[in-house]
């Protein structure tokens, strides 16, 4: 089992982070596009968002925040209305873009938190893992590796095969600062590792051991997904 740790980050105070987040949310709330509201956000466990979450701009590969190491969310930020609103906006933006995960650096905020969920492919069931926001996470990776397809909202329209630990142990905080500790396997573990990488300035292309599988999404659906469905 290997452990991922990060350097303690310093420098920016809770007040500075809160002022920055509030300015960002205020700007987005004023724009017409922020009126969208995903019902799924209401379902997010332990996240009672009172106001309409903003729809944030997702930055793409080339934006410097995607290559920076994100800063720990300061304890003074946890549980504040501004941070809860930001977390709700991350979830809202993720759903609006049909993603299953969205990390704070992807909305140009270098904070160690991300939104994700695991959808269910069974009819009548919305998800396997409900919409969740993890804060200041630490991952412990087990040795067994699995290879599967990934994409990223900051690298639109592309898919590639990425090796990831099949099973991980996660320690993190929720938006209010309560400690969380759980195990994740398979796709759940994959999503968390992908989002965690964003906090380290790492993208899925960096994790690919060969570029041979890299493809555009329409071609992936046409030549790979269809073949997979036919053989299953
Ligand atoms: Ni991504």
PDB file of N, CA, C and O in Angstrom, residues 163-191:
ATOM      1  N   UNK A 163      -4.213   3.593 -15.971  1.00  0.00           N
ATOM      2  CA  UNK A 163      -4.091   2.651 -14.860  1.00  0.00           C
ATOM      3  C   UNK A 163      -4.303   3.359 -13.522  1.00  0.00           C
ATOM      4  O   UNK A 163      -3.764   4.446 -13.311  1.00  0.00           O
ATOM      5  N   UNK A 164      -5.101   2.757 -12.668  1.00  0.00           N
ATOM      6  CA  UNK A 164      -5.388   3.324 -11.335  1.00  0.00           C
ATOM      7  C   UNK A 164      -5.428   2.195 -10.315  1.00  0.00           C
ATOM      8  O   UNK A 164      -5.723   1.056 -10.663  1.00  0.00           O
ATOM      9  N   UNK A 165      -5.213   2.544  -9.057  1.00  0.00           N
ATOM     10  CA  UNK A 165      -5.399   1.570  -7.981  1.00  0.00           C
ATOM     11  C   UNK A 165      -6.863   1.132  -7.967  1.00  0.00           C
ATOM     12  O   UNK A 165      -7.767   1.959  -8.057  1.00  0.00           O
ATOM     13  N   UNK A 166      -7.080  -0.188  -7.845  1.00  0.00           N
ATOM     14  CA  UNK A 166      -8.448  -0.707  -7.837  1.00  0.00           C
ATOM     15  C   UNK A 166      -9.163  -0.341  -6.535  1.00  0.00           C
ATOM     16  O   UNK A 166     -10.365  -0.113  -6.528  1.00  0.00           O
ATOM     17  N   UNK A 167      -8.369  -0.276  -5.460  1.00  0.00           N
ATOM     18  CA  UNK A 167      -8.978  -0.031  -4.152  1.00  0.00           C
ATOM     19  C   UNK A 167      -8.189   1.061  -3.421  1.00  0.00           C
ATOM     20  O   UNK A 167      -6.954   1.038  -3.418  1.00  0.00           O
ATOM     21  N   UNK A 168      -8.894   1.976  -2.801  1.00  0.00           N
ATOM     22  CA  UNK A 168      -8.223   3.047  -2.056  1.00  0.00           C
ATOM     23  C   UNK A 168      -8.909   3.256  -0.705  1.00  0.00           C
ATOM     24  O   UNK A 168     -10.078   2.898  -0.530  1.00  0.00           O
ATOM     25  N   UNK A 169      -8.149   3.820   0.213  1.00  0.00           N
ATOM     26  CA  UNK A 169      -8.747   4.283   1.458  1.00  0.00           C
ATOM     27  C   UNK A 169      -8.682   5.812   1.449  1.00  0.00           C
ATOM     28  O   UNK A 169      -7.653   6.389   1.083  1.00  0.00           O
ATOM     29  N   UNK A 170      -9.774   6.454   1.814  1.00  0.00           N
ATOM     30  CA  UNK A 170      -9.877   7.911   1.728  1.00  0.00           C
ATOM     31  C   UNK A 170     -10.078   8.502   3.122  1.00  0.00           C
ATOM     32  O   UNK A 170     -10.920   8.023   3.878  1.00  0.00           O
ATOM     33  N   UNK A 171      -9.273   9.501   3.426  1.00  0.00           N
ATOM     34  CA  UNK A 171      -9.539  10.324   4.600  1.00  0.00           C
ATOM     35  C   UNK A 171      -9.719  11.748   4.110  1.00  0.00           C
ATOM     36  O   UNK A 171      -8.912  12.241   3.314  1.00  0.00           O
ATOM     37  N   UNK A 172     -10.779  12.377   4.553  1.00  0.00           N
ATOM     38  CA  UNK A 172     -11.088  13.731   4.077  1.00  0.00           C
ATOM     39  C   UNK A 172     -11.999  14.415   5.086  1.00  0.00           C
ATOM     40  O   UNK A 172     -12.344  13.840   6.122  1.00  0.00           O
ATOM     41  N   UNK A 173     -12.380  15.646   4.754  1.00  0.00           N
ATOM     42  CA  UNK A 173     -13.368  16.381   5.546  1.00  0.00           C
ATOM     43  C   UNK A 173     -14.581  16.623   4.659  1.00  0.00           C
ATOM     44  O   UNK A 173     -14.457  16.674   3.424  1.00  0.00           O
ATOM     45  N   UNK A 174     -15.750  16.775   5.283  1.00  0.00           N
ATOM     46  CA  UNK A 174     -16.894  17.243   4.510  1.00  0.00           C
ATOM     47  C   UNK A 174     -16.868  18.784   4.509  1.00  0.00           C
ATOM     48  O   UNK A 174     -15.959  19.393   5.077  1.00  0.00           O
ATOM     49  N   UNK A 175     -17.879  19.401   3.892  1.00  0.00           N
ATOM     50  CA  UNK A 175     -17.845  20.860   3.737  1.00  0.00           C
ATOM     51  C   UNK A 175     -17.869  21.599   5.078  1.00  0.00           C
ATOM     52  O   UNK A 175     -17.450  22.753   5.170  1.00  0.00           O
ATOM     53  N   UNK A 176     -18.350  20.917   6.120  1.00  0.00           N
ATOM     54  CA  UNK A 176     -18.404  21.541   7.445  1.00  0.00           C
ATOM     55  C   UNK A 176     -17.182  21.223   8.301  1.00  0.00           C
ATOM     56  O   UNK A 176     -17.097  21.676   9.446  1.00  0.00           O
ATOM     57  N   UNK A 177     -16.281  20.397   7.749  1.00  0.00           N
ATOM     58  CA  UNK A 177     -15.067  20.076   8.495  1.00  0.00           C
ATOM     59  C   UNK A 177     -15.161  18.789   9.300  1.00  0.00           C
ATOM     60  O   UNK A 177     -14.250  18.462  10.058  1.00  0.00           O
ATOM     61  N   UNK A 178     -16.268  18.045   9.154  1.00  0.00           N
ATOM     62  CA  UNK A 178     -16.367  16.751   9.836  1.00  0.00           C
ATOM     63  C   UNK A 178     -15.491  15.726   9.134  1.00  0.00           C
ATOM     64  O   UNK A 178     -15.486  15.662   7.905  1.00  0.00           O
ATOM     65  N   UNK A 179     -14.753  14.904   9.917  1.00  0.00           N
ATOM     66  CA  UNK A 179     -13.870  13.924   9.276  1.00  0.00           C
ATOM     67  C   UNK A 179     -14.638  12.779   8.627  1.00  0.00           C
ATOM     68  O   UNK A 179     -15.649  12.321   9.156  1.00  0.00           O
ATOM     69  N   UNK A 180     -14.136  12.350   7.468  1.00  0.00           N
ATOM     70  CA  UNK A 180     -14.691  11.219   6.745  1.00  0.00           C
ATOM     71  C   UNK A 180     -13.583  10.208   6.542  1.00  0.00           C
ATOM     72  O   UNK A 180     -12.430  10.580   6.334  1.00  0.00           O
ATOM     73  N   UNK A 181     -13.914   8.937   6.615  1.00  0.00           N
ATOM     74  CA  UNK A 181     -12.938   7.881   6.384  1.00  0.00           C
ATOM     75  C   UNK A 181     -13.675   6.703   5.766  1.00  0.00           C
ATOM     76  O   UNK A 181     -14.640   6.203   6.347  1.00  0.00           O
ATOM     77  N   UNK A 182     -13.265   6.305   4.548  1.00  0.00           N
ATOM     78  CA  UNK A 182     -13.994   5.214   3.883  1.00  0.00           C
ATOM     79  C   UNK A 182     -13.120   4.566   2.818  1.00  0.00           C
ATOM     80  O   UNK A 182     -12.075   5.109   2.437  1.00  0.00           O
ATOM     81  N   UNK A 183     -13.565   3.388   2.358  1.00  0.00           N
ATOM     82  CA  UNK A 183     -12.874   2.693   1.278  1.00  0.00           C
ATOM     83  C   UNK A 183     -13.678   2.820  -0.002  1.00  0.00           C
ATOM     84  O   UNK A 183     -14.910   2.890   0.037  1.00  0.00           O
ATOM     85  N   UNK A 184     -12.980   2.859  -1.107  1.00  0.00           N
ATOM     86  CA  UNK A 184     -13.651   2.916  -2.402  1.00  0.00           C
ATOM     87  C   UNK A 184     -12.965   1.934  -3.336  1.00  0.00           C
ATOM     88  O   UNK A 184     -11.743   1.757  -3.276  1.00  0.00           O
ATOM     89  N   UNK A 185     -13.757   1.307  -4.205  1.00  0.00           N
ATOM     90  CA  UNK A 185     -13.199   0.361  -5.183  1.00  0.00           C
ATOM     91  C   UNK A 185     -13.732   0.688  -6.570  1.00  0.00           C
ATOM     92  O   UNK A 185     -14.721   1.398  -6.720  1.00  0.00           O
ATOM     93  N   UNK A 186     -13.057   0.130  -7.574  1.00  0.00           N
ATOM     94  CA  UNK A 186     -13.525   0.207  -8.958  1.00  0.00           C
ATOM     95  C   UNK A 186     -13.685   1.636  -9.448  1.00  0.00           C
ATOM     96  O   UNK A 186     -12.818   2.491  -9.249  1.00  0.00           O
ATOM     97  N   UNK A 187     -14.835   1.916 -10.081  1.00  0.00           N
ATOM     98  CA  UNK A 187     -15.058   3.229 -10.692  1.00  0.00           C
ATOM     99  C   UNK A 187     -15.071   4.345  -9.636  1.00  0.00           C
ATOM    100  O   UNK A 187     -14.570   5.443  -9.878  1.00  0.00           O
ATOM    101  N   UNK A 188     -15.629   4.021  -8.467  1.00  0.00           N
ATOM    102  CA  UNK A 188     -15.640   4.990  -7.369  1.00  0.00           C
ATOM    103  C   UNK A 188     -14.201   5.415  -7.015  1.00  0.00           C
ATOM    104  O   UNK A 188     -13.895   6.602  -6.897  1.00  0.00           O
ATOM    105  N   UNK A 189     -13.320   4.428  -6.885  1.00  0.00           N
ATOM    106  CA  UNK A 189     -11.911   4.704  -6.565  1.00  0.00           C
ATOM    107  C   UNK A 189     -11.241   5.477  -7.700  1.00  0.00           C
ATOM    108  O   UNK A 189     -10.423   6.380  -7.469  1.00  0.00           O
ATOM    109  N   UNK A 190     -11.606   5.147  -8.929  1.00  0.00           N
ATOM    110  CA  UNK A 190     -11.024   5.810 -10.107  1.00  0.00           C
ATOM    111  C   UNK A 190     -11.381   7.297 -10.132  1.00  0.00           C
ATOM    112  O   UNK A 190     -10.526   8.154 -10.345  1.00  0.00           O
ATOM    113  N   UNK A 191     -12.658   7.596  -9.911  1.00  0.00           N
ATOM    114  CA  UNK A 191     -13.107   9.000  -9.941  1.00  0.00           C
ATOM    115  C   UNK A 191     -12.358   9.810  -8.880  1.00  0.00           C
ATOM    116  O   UNK A 191     -11.865  10.910  -9.148  1.00  0.00           O
TER     117      UNK A 191
END
